Coordinates of C-alpha atoms in Angstrom, one line a residue:
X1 CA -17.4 -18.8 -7.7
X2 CA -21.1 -19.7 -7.8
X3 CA -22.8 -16.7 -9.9
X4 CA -22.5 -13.7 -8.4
X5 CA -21.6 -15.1 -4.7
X6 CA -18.9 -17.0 -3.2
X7 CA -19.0 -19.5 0.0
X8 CA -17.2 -18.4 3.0
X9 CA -17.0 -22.2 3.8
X10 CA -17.0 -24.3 0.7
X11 CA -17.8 -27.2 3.0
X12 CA -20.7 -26.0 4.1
X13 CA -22.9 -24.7 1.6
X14 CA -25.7 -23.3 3.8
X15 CA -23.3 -20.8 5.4
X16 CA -23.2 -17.3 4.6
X17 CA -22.4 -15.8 1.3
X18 CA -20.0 -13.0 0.4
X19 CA -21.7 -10.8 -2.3
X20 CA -19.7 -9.7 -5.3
X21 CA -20.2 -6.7 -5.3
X22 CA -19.2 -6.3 -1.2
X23 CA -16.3 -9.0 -1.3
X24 CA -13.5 -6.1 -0.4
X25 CA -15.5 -4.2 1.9
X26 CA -16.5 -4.8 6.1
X27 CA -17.8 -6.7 7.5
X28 CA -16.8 -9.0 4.6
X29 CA -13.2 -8.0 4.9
X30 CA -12.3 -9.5 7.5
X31 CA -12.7 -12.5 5.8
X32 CA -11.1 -11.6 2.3
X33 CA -8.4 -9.7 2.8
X34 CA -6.9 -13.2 3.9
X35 CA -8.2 -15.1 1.1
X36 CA -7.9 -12.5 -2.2
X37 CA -7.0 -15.0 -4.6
X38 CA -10.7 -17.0 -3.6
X39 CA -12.5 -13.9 -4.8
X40 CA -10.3 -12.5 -8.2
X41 CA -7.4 -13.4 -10.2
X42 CA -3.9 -12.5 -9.1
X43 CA -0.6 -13.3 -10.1
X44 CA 2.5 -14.6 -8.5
X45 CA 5.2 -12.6 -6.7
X46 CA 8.3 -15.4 -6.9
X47 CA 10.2 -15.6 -3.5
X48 CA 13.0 -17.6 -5.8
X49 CA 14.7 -20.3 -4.3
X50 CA 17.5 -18.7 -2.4
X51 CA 18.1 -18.6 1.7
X52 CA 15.1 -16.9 4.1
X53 CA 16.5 -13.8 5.3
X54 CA 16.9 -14.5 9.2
X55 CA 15.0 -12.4 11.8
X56 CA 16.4 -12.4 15.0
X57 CA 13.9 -11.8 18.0
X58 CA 13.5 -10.6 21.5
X59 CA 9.8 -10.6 22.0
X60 CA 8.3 -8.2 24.7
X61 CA 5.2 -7.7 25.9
X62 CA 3.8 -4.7 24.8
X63 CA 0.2 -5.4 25.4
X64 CA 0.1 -3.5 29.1
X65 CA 1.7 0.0 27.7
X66 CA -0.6 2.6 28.0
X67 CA -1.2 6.0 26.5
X68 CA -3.6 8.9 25.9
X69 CA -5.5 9.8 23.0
X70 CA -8.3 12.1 22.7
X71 CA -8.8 12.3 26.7
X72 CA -9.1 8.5 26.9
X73 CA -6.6 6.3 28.6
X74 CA -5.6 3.0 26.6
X75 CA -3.3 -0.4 26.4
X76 CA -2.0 -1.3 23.7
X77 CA -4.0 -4.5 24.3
X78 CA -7.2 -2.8 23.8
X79 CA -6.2 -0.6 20.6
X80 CA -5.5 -3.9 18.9
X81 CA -9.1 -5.4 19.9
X82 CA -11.0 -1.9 19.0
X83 CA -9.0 -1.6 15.3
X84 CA -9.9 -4.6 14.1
X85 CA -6.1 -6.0 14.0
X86 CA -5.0 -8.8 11.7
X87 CA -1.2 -8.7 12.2
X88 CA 1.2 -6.4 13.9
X89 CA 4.6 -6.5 14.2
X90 CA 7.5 -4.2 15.8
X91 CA 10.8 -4.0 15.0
X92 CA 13.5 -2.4 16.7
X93 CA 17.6 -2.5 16.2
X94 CA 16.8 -5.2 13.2
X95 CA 15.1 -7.7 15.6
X96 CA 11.5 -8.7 16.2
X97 CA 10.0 -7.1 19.5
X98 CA 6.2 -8.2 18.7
X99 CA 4.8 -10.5 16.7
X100 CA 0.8 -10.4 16.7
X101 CA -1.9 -12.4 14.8
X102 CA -5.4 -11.9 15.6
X103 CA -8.7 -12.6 13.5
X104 CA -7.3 -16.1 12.4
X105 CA -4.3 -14.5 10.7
X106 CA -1.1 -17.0 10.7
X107 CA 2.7 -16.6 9.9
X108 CA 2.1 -17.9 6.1
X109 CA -1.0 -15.8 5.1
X110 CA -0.9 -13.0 2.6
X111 CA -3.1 -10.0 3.7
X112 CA -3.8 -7.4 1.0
X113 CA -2.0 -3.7 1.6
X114 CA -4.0 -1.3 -0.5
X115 CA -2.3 1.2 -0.9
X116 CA 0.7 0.3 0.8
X117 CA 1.5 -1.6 -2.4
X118 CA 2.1 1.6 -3.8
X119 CA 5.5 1.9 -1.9
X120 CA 6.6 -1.2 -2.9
X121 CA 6.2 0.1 -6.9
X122 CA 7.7 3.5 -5.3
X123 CA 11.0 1.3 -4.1
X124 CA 11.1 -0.5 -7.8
X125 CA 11.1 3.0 -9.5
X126 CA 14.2 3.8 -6.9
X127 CA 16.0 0.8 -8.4
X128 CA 15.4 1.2 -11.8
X129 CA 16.2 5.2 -11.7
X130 CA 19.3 4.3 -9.7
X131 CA 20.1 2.3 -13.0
X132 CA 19.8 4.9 -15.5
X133 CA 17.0 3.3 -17.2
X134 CA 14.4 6.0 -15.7
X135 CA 15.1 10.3 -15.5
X136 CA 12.2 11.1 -12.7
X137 CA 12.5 14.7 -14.6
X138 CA 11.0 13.4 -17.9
X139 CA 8.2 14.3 -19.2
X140 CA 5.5 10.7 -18.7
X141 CA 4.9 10.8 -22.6
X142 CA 8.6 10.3 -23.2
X143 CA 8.2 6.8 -21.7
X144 CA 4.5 6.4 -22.6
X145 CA 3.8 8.6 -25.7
X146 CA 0.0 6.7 -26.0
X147 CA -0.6 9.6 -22.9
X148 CA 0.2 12.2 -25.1
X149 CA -3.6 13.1 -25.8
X150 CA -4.5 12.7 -22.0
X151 CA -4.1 14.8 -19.3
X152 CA -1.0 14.0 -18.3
X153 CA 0.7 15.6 -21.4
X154 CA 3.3 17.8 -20.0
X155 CA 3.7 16.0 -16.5
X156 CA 6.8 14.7 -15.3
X157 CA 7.6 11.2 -14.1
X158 CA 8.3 13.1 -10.4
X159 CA 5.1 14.4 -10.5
X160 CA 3.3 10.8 -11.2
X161 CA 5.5 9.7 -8.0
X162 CA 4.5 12.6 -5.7
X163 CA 1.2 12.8 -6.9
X164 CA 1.1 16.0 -8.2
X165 CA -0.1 15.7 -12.0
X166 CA -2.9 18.3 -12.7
X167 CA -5.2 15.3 -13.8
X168 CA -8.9 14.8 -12.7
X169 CA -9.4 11.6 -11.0
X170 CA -12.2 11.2 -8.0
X171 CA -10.6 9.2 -5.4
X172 CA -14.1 9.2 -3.4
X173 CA -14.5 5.2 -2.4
X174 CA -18.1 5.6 -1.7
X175 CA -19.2 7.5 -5.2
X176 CA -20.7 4.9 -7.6
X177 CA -19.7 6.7 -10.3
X178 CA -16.2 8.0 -9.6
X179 CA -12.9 7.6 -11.3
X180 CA -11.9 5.0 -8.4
X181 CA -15.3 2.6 -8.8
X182 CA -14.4 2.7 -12.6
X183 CA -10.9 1.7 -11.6
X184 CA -12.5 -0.9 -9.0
X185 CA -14.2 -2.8 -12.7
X186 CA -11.1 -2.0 -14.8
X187 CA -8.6 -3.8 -12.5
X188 CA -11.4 -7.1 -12.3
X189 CA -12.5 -6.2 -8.9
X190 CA -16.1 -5.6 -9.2
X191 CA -18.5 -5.8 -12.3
X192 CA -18.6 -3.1 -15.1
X193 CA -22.0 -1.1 -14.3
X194 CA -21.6 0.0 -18.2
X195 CA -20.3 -1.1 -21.5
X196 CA -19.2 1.7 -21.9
X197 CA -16.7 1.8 -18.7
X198 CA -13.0 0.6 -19.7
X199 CA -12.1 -3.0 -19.4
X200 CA -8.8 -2.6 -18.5
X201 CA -6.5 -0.2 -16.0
X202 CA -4.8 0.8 -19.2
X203 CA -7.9 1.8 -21.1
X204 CA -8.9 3.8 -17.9
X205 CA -5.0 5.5 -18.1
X206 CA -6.1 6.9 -21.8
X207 CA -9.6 8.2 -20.8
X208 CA -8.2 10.5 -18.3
X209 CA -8.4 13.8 -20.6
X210 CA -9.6 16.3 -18.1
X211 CA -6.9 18.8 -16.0
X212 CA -8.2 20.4 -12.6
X213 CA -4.8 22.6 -12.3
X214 CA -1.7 22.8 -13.2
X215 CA 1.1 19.9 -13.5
X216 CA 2.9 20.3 -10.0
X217 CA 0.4 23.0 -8.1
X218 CA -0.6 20.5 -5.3
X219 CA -0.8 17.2 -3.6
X220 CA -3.9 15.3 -4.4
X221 CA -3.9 11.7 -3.7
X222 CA -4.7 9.6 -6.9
X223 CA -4.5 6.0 -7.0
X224 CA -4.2 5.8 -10.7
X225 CA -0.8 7.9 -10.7
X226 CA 0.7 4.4 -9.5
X227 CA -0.2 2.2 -12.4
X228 CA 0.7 5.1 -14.3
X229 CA 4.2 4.4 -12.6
X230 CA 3.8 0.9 -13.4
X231 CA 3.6 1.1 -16.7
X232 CA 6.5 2.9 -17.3
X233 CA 8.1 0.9 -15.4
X234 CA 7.1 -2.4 -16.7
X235 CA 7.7 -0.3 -20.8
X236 CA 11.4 0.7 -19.8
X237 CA 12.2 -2.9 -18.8
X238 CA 10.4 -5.1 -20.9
X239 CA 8.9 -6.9 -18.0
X240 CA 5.9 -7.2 -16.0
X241 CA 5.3 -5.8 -12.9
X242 CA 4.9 -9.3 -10.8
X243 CA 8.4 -9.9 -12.2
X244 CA 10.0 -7.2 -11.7
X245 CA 9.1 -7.1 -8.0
X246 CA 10.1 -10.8 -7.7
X247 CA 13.4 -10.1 -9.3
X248 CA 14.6 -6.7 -8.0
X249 CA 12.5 -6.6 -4.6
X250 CA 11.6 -9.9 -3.1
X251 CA 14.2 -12.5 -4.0
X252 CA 17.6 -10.4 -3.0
X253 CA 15.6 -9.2 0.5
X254 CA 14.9 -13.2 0.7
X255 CA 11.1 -13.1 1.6
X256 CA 9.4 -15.8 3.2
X257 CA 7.0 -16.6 1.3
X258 CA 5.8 -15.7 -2.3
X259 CA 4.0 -12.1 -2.4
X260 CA 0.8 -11.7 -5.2
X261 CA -0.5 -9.1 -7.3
X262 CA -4.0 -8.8 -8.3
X263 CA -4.6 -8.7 -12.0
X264 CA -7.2 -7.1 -14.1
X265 CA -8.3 -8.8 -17.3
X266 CA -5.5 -8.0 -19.4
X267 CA -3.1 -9.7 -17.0
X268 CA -2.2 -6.5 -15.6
X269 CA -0.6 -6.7 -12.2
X270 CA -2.8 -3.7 -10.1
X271 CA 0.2 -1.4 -8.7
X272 CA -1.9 0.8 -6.8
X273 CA -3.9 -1.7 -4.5
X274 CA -3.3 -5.1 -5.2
X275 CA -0.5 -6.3 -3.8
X276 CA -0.5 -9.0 -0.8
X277 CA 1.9 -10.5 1.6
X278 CA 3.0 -11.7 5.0
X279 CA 3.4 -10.0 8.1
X280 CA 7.3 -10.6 8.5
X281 CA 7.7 -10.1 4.5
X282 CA 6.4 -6.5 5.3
X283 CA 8.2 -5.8 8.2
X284 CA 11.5 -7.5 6.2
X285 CA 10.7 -4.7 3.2
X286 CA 10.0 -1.9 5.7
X287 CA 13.1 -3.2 7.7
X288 CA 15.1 -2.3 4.9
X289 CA 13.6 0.5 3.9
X290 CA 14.8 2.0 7.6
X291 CA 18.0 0.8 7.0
X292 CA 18.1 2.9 3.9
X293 CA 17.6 0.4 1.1
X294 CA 19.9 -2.3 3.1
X295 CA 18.9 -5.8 3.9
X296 CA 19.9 -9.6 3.8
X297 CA 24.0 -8.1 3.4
X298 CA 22.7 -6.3 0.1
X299 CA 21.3 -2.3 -0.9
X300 CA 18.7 -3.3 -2.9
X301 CA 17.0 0.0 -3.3
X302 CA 19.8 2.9 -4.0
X303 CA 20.8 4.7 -0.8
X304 CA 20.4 7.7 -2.0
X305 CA 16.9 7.2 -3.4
X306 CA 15.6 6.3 0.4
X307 CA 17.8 9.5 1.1
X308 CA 15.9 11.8 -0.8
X309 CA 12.7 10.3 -0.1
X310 CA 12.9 11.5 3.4
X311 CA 14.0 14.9 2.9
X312 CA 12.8 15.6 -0.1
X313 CA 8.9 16.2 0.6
X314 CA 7.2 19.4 -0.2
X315 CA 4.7 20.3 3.0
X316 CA 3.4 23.5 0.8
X317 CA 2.0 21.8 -1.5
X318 CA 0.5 19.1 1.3
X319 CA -3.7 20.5 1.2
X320 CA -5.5 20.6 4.6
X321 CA -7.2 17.6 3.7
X322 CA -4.2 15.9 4.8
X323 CA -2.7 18.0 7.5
X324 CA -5.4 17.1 10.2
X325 CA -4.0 13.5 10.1
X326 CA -0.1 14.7 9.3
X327 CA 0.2 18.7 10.3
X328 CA 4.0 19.0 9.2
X329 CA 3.4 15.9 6.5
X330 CA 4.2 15.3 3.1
X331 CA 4.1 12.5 0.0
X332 CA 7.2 11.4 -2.1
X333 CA 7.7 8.9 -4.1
X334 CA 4.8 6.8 -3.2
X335 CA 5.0 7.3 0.7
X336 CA 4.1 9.4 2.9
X337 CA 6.3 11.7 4.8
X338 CA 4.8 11.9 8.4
X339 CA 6.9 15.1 9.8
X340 CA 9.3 16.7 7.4
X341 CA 11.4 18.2 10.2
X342 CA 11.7 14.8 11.7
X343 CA 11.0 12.3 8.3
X344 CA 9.8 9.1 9.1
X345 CA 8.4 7.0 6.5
X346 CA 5.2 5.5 6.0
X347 CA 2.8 3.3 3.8
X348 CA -0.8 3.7 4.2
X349 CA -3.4 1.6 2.6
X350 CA -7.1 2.1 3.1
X351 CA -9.5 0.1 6.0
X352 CA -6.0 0.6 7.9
X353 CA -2.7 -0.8 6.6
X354 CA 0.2 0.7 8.0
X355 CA 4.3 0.5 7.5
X356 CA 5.9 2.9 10.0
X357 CA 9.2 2.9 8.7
X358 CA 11.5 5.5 11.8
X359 CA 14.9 5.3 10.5
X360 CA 16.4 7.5 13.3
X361 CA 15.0 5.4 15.8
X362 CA 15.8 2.3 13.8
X363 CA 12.1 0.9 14.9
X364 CA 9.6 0.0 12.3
X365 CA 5.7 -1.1 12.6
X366 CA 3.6 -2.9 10.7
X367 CA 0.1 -3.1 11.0
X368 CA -2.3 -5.0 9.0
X369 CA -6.3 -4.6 9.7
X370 CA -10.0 -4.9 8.2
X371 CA -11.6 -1.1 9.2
X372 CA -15.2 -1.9 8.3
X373 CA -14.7 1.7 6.9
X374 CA -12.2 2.9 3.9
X375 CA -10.7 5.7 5.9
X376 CA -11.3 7.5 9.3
X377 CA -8.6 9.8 10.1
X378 CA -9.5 10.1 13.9
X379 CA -8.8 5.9 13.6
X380 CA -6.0 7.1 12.0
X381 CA -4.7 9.5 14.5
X382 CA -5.3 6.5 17.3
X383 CA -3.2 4.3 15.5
X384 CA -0.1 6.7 15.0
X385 CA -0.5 7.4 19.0
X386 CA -0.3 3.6 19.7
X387 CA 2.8 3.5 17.5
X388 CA 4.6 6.2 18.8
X389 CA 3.7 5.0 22.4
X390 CA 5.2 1.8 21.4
X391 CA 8.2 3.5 19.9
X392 CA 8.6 5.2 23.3
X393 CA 8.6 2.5 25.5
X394 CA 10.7 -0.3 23.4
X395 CA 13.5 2.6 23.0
X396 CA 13.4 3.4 26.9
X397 CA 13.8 -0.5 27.8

């Protein structure tokens, strides 16, 4: 890093330069969401040393199916091109049917999730419930007593997983003074714009003192309630979160490649958003998720944790903010439920990651890309189309 910019092309110094300030948004993305760990810190997710899980394939071509959306005919073909793909692969009876790298994506490189990270830490908690070492019906300050003087005094654990804590925190991306753009500097992404903002994620976590509503009253998404999750996770076990994804996560599904973690300047591995990977390592971990918690020959994540995930979402308390992109939706447990009659999983991370995890129909999706916005729900509408018209046509072949 070279002041406050960094080359694109460190052999060629006259080339254009990615602002500091910009590094994780478009255009800019489509370069850095490829290369995180050349713009901020992270840490290590261990593969191990054991065996690659195999992934067997029989490759179609999907690029000629077509569907409507919004009165306009499509291929799949031209979706990917107009929603500025990186990597997308399909999955159906545990075998590859797709395998797509566009934008100078290849097999090996980690692209960052977002939010779809926040599954990942969702599937952790699973395990370490599953063990006895976590009640999801205690109260957070049982685990994490420091929160006692915060907001989230009286709020369960369940609550932090289904996002449903009372506690004011302004998710708006844009806002340069929000709760999130603090958490952008706390977690080392972007520069402070005052001494006094926090310097870390935790010191963020212990100036949350303000409730909107009640503990339980309503969905409101809240990156935050993730590392809160985190942190009781990483207090119960007595490791860090890099580890403990490494250990209970990554090696036993036998990943391809070592995942990362972002880390803010206390070394603290960002749950909510920082987490990057392969293409196939997220299709192997939304693989097993659809095969409720089972892959490589092991459960990894308890059965009946995946189980409950499904069914267990609460549409009432699912705002209409939400419902124009999922009408029937719901969140648990760090995903999203996309029709609770019918649950299929998902993970969702902002300028459009996707893990479409269909159990029922045994198919999963994964789709990596560099929106040049943070959200756009219509984009977002297009995408589930192209996925379900995929769905469609590999279960009629």
């Amino acid at each position: 890093m070279t002041g406050d910019h960094t080359y694109r092309d460190p052999k060629n110094p006259g080339a254009p330069v990615i602002p500091r300030a910009e590094w994780d948004i478009g255009p800019y993305n489509r370069y850095t969401f490829q290369n995180v760990r050349d713009f901020v810190p992270t840490t290590r997710v261990w593969r191990g040393t054991g065996a690659v899980s195999p992934l067997a394939e029989a490759h179609q071509d999907l690029s000629a199916i077509r569907f409507s959306h919004d009165g306009t005919e499509r291929t799949i073909g031209t979706f990917l091109d107009e929603t500025f793909t990186d990597g997308l692969l399909i999955m159906h009876g545990g075998k590859i049917v797709s395998e797509t790298y566009m934008n100078g994506m290849r097999p090996e490189t980690l692209h960052l999730s977002q939010s779809v990270g926040k599954s990942v830490v969702g599937a952790l908690a699973g395990i370490i419930v599953g063990r006895g070492l976590l009640d999801p019906q205690a109260a957070v300050t049982a685990y994490l007593p420091e929160l006692e003087k915060t907001a989230y005094r009286g709020a369960t654990m369940q609550q932090v997983l289904d996002m449903t804590t009372g506690t004011t925190f302004d998710e708006t991306y844009t806002a340069p003074d929000s709760h999130v753009a603090k958490l952008d500097a706390a977690c080392g992404w972007k520069e402070r714009k005052s001494v006094n903002w926090p310097q870390t994620v935790w010191q963020l976590i212990l100036e949350l003192s303000e409730a909107e509503r009640p503990h339980g009253a309503a969905f409101q998404y809240r990156s935050i309630e993730t590392d809160v999750l985190a942190f009781i996770l990483q207090r119960v076990t007595g490791k860090m979160l890099a580890e403990l994804v490494s250990e209970e996560i990554w090696m036993p599904m036998g990943a391809e490649h070592d995942a990362s973690f972002t880390v803010d300047p206390a070394g603290y591995a960002l749950a909510c958003g920082g987490f990057n990977a392969s293409l196939r390592d997220y299709g192997r971990f939304a693989a097993m998720i659809a095969a409720g918690g089972t892959f490589n020959g092991r459960q990894i994540v308890p059965a009946a944790w995946v189980a409950e995930t499904r069914s267990g979402g609460n549409h009432a308390v699912f705002g209409s903010d939400y419902r124009f992109v999922l009408p029937n939706g719901a969140y648990h447990n760090q995903f999203w439920v996309e029709d609770v009659d019918r649950p299929v999983l998902m993970s969702r991370g902002v300028f459009g990651q996707l893990l479409y995890m269909d159990q029922d129909a045994d198919f999963i999706a994964v789709k990596l890309s560099t929106w040049p916005d943070f959200i756009n729900a219509k984009r977002t509408k297009l995408t589930l189309a192209a996925i379900h018209a995929i769905r469609n046509a590999v279960l009629a072949r």
